mmCIF file of C-alpha atoms in Angstrom:
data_model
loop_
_atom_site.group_PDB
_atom_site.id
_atom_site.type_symbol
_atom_site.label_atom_id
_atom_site.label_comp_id
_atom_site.label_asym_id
_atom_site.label_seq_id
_atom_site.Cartn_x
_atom_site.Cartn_y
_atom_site.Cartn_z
ATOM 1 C CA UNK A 1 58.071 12.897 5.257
ATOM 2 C CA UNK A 2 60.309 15.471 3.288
ATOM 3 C CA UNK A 3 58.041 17.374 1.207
ATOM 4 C CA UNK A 4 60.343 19.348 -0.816
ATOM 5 C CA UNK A 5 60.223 19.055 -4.507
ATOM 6 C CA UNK A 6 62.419 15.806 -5.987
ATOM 7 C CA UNK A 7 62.439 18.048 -8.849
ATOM 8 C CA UNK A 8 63.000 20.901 -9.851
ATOM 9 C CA UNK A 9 62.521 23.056 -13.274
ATOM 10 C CA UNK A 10 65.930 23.941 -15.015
ATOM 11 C CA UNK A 11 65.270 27.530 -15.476
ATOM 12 C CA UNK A 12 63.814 28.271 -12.090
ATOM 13 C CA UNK A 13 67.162 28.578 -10.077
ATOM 14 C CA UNK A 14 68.316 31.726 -13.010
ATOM 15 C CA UNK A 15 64.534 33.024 -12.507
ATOM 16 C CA UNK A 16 64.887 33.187 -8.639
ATOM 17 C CA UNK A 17 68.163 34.930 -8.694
ATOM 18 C CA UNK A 18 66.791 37.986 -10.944
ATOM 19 C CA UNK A 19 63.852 38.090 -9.182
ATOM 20 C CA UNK A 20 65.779 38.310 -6.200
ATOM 21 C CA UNK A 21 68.019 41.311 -7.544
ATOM 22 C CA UNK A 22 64.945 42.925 -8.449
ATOM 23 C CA UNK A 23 63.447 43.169 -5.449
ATOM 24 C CA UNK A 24 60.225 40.939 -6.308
ATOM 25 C CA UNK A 25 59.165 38.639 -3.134
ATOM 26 C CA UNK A 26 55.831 37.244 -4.817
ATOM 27 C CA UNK A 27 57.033 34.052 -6.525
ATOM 28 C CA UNK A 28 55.188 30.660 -6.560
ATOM 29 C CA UNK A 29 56.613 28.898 -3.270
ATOM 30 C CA UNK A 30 58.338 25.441 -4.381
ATOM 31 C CA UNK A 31 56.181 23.333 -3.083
ATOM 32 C CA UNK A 32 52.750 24.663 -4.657
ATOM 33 C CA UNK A 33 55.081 24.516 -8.114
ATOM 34 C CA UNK A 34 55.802 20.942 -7.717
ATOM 35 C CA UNK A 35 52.396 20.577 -7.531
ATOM 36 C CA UNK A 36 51.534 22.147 -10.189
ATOM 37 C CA UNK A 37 54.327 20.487 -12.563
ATOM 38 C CA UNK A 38 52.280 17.040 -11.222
ATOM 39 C CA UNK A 39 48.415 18.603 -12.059
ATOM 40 C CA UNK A 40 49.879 20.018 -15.523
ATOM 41 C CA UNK A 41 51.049 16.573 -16.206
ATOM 42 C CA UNK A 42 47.626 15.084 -15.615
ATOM 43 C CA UNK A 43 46.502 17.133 -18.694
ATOM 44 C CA UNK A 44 48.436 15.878 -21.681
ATOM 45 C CA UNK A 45 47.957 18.102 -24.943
ATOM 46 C CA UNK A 46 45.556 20.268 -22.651
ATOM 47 C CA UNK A 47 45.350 24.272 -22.666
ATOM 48 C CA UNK A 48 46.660 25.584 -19.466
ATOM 49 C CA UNK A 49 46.268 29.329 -18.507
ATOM 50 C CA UNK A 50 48.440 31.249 -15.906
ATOM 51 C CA UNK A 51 46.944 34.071 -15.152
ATOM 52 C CA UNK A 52 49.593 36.441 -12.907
ATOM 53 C CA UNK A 53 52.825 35.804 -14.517
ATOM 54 C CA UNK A 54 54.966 37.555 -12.063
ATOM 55 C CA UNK A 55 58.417 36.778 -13.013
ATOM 56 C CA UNK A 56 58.112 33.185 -14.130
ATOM 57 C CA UNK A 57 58.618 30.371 -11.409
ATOM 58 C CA UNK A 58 54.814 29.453 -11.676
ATOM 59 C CA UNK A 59 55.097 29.211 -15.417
ATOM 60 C CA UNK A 60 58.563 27.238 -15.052
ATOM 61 C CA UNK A 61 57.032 24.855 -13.135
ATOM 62 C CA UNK A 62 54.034 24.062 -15.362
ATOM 63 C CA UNK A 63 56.274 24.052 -18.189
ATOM 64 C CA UNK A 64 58.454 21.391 -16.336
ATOM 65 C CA UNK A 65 54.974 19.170 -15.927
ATOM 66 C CA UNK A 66 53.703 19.744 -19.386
ATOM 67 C CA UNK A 67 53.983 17.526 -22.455
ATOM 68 C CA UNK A 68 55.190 18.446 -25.736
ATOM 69 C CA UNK A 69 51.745 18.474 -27.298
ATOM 70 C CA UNK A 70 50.523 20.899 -23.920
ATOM 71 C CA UNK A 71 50.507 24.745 -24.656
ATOM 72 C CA UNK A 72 50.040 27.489 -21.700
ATOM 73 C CA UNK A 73 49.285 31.250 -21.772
ATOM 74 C CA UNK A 74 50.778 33.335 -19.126
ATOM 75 C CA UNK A 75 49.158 36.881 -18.771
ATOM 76 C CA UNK A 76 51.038 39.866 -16.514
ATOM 77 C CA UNK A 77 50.014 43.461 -16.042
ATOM 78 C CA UNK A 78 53.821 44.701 -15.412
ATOM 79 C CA UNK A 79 55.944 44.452 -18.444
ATOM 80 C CA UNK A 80 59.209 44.897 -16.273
ATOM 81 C CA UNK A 81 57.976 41.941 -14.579
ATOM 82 C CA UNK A 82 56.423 39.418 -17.214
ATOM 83 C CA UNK A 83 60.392 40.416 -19.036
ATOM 84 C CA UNK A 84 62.288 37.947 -16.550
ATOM 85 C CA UNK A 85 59.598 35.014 -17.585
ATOM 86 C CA UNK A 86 59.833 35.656 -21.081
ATOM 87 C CA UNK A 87 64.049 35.927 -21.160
ATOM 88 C CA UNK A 88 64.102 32.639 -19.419
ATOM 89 C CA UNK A 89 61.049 30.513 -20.881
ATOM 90 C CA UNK A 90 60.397 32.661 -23.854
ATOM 91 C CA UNK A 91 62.312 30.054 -26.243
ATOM 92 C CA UNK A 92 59.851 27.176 -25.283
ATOM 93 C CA UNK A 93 57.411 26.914 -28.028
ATOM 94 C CA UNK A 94 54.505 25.979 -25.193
ATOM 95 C CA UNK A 95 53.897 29.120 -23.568
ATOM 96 C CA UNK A 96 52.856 32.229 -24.779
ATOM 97 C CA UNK A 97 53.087 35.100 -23.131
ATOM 98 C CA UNK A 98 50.799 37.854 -22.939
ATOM 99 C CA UNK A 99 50.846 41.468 -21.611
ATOM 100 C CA UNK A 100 47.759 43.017 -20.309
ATOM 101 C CA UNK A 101 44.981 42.790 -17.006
ATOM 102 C CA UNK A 102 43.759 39.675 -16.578
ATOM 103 C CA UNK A 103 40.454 40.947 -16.425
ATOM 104 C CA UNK A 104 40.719 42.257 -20.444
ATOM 105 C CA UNK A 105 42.776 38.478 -20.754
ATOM 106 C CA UNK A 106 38.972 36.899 -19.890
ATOM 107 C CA UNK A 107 37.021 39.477 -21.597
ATOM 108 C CA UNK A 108 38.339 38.625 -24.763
ATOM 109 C CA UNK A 109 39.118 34.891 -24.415
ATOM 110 C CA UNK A 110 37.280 32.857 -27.373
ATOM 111 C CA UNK A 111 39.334 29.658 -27.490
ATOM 112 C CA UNK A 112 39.150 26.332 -26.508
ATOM 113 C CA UNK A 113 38.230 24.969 -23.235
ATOM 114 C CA UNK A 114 40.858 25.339 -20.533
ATOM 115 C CA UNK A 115 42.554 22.319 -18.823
ATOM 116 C CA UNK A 116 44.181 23.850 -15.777
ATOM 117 C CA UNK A 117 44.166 27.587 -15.104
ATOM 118 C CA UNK A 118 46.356 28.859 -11.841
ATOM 119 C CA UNK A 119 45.213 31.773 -10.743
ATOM 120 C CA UNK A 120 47.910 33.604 -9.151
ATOM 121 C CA UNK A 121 46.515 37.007 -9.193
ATOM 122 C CA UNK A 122 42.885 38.708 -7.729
ATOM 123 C CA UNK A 123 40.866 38.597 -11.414
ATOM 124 C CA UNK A 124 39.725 34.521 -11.586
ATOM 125 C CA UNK A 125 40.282 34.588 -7.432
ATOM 126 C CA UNK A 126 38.555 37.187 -5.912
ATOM 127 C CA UNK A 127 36.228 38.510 -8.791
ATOM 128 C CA UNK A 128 34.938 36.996 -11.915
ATOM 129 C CA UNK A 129 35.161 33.502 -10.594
ATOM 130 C CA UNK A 130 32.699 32.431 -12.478
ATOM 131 C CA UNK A 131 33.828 34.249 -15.747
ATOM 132 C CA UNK A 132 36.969 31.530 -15.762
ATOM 133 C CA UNK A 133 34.988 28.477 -14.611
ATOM 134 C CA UNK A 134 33.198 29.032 -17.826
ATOM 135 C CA UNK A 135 36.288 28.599 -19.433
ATOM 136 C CA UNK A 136 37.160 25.224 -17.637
ATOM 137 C CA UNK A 137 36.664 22.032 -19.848
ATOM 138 C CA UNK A 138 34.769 19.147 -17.616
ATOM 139 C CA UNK A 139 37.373 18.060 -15.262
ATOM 140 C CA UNK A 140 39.378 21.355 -16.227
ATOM 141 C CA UNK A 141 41.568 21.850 -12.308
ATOM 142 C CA UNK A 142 41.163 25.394 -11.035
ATOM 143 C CA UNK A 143 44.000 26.133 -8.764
ATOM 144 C CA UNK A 144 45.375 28.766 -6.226
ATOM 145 C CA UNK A 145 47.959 30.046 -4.159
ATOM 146 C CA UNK A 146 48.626 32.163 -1.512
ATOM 147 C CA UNK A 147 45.476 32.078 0.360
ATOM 148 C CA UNK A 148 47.512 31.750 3.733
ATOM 149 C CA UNK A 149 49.030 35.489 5.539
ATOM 150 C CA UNK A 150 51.919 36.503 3.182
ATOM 151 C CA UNK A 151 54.934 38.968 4.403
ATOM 152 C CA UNK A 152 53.857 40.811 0.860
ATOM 153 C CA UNK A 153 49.847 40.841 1.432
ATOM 154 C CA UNK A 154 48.512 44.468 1.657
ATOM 155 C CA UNK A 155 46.256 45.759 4.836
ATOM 156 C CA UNK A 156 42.676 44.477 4.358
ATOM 157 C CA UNK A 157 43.724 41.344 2.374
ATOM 158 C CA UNK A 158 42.847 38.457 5.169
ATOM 159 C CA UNK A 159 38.950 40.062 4.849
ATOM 160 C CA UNK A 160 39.143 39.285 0.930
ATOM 161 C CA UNK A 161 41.041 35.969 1.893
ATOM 162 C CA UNK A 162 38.396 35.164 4.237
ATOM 163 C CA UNK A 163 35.001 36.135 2.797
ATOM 164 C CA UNK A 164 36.084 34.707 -1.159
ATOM 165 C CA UNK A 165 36.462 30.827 0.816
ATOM 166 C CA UNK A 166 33.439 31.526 2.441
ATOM 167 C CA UNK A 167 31.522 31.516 -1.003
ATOM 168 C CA UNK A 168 34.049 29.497 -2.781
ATOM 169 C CA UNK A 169 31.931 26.209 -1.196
ATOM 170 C CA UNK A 170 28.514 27.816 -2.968
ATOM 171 C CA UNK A 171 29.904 28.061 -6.010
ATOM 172 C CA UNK A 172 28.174 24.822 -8.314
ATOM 173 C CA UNK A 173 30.591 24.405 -11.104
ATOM 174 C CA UNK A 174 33.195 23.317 -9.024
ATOM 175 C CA UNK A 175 33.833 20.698 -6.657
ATOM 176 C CA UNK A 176 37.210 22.092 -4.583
ATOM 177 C CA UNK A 177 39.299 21.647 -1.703
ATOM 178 C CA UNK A 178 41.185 23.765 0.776
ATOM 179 C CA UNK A 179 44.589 23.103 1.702
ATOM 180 C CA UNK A 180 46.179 24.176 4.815
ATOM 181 C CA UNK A 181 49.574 23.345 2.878
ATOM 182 C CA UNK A 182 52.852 25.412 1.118
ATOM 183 C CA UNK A 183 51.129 28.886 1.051
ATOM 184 C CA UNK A 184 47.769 27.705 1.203
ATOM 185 C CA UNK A 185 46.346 26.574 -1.723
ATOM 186 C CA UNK A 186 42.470 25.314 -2.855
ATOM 187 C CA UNK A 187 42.233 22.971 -6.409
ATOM 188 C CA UNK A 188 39.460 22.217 -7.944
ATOM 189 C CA UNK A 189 37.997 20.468 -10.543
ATOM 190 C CA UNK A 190 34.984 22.158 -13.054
ATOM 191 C CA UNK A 191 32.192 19.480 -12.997
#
């Protein structure tokens, strides 16, 4: 079976190439996006968070799974970065993108329940866990990436890797799976 995406986002080709030219290596592989454009389409009107914007392929591919009714926030701690998302998705009315940690993102956070969040950066992943569940509506999908060895990881990240899906399993407002798949991934749902 060819498990390449059938389709693709129309902005994502244009987001590649800059991130390309600027040197950035750290996008959301294809296949964990065409995921993602499916699990954002299972949540119809919902409230999706993104939290590690990098330069925008995660966000174009959630976009390209969302309906019209859908909205996502997309937070980034590097401006230079987060730019080459918001040139390139910034005129879809949808997302909304916001600068800062995403630690201060879920200190300050008083909105709705969240349908989907993709956690794409170590706040939400590897500390305050819990913190972002909270957010979850029942059934809200907790999803992330890159939880396989990475060219880009830095020395000592397999230990974090390794010891955060040890307690992952413990953790009793999720029911998730691990996926040996794309760059490794583990989804969840908030139960």
């Amino acid at each position: 079976m060819d498990d390449r995406p059938w389709q693709r986002p129309a902005a994502l080709d244009a987001i590649l190439t800059d991130a390309s030219g600027m040197g950035f290596r750290m996008s959301c592989e294809a296949r964990t996006g065409s995921l993602l454009a499916t699990l954002a389409a299972s949540k119809p009107g919902g409230r999706l968070l993104e939290l590690g914007t990098g330069v925008g392929a995660g966000a174009a591919w959630l976009l390209h799974g969302m309906t019209a009714t859908a909205e996502l926030v997309s937070v980034e701690t590097d401006p230079q970065i987060q730019e080459v998302a918001a040139r390139h998705l910034g005129t879809d009315s949808r997302v909304t993108f916001e600068q800062g940690g995403a630690d201060e993102w879920l200190d300050r956070y008083d909105g709705p329940p969240l349908a989907l969040a993709y956690v794409d950066c170590r706040p939400g992943k590897f500390h305050r866990l819990g913190d972002l569940l909270d957010l979850l509506e029942p059934g809200g999908l907790y999803v992330v990436d890159d939880l396989l060895p990475q060219g880009t990881w830095p020395d000592g990240h397999q230990a974090r890797v390794d010891t955060w899906l040890a307690r992952v399993p413990s953790e009793s407002k999720i029911r998730s799976t691990p996926m040996r798949w794309a760059s490794g991934l583990l989804i969840g749902s908030r139960i």
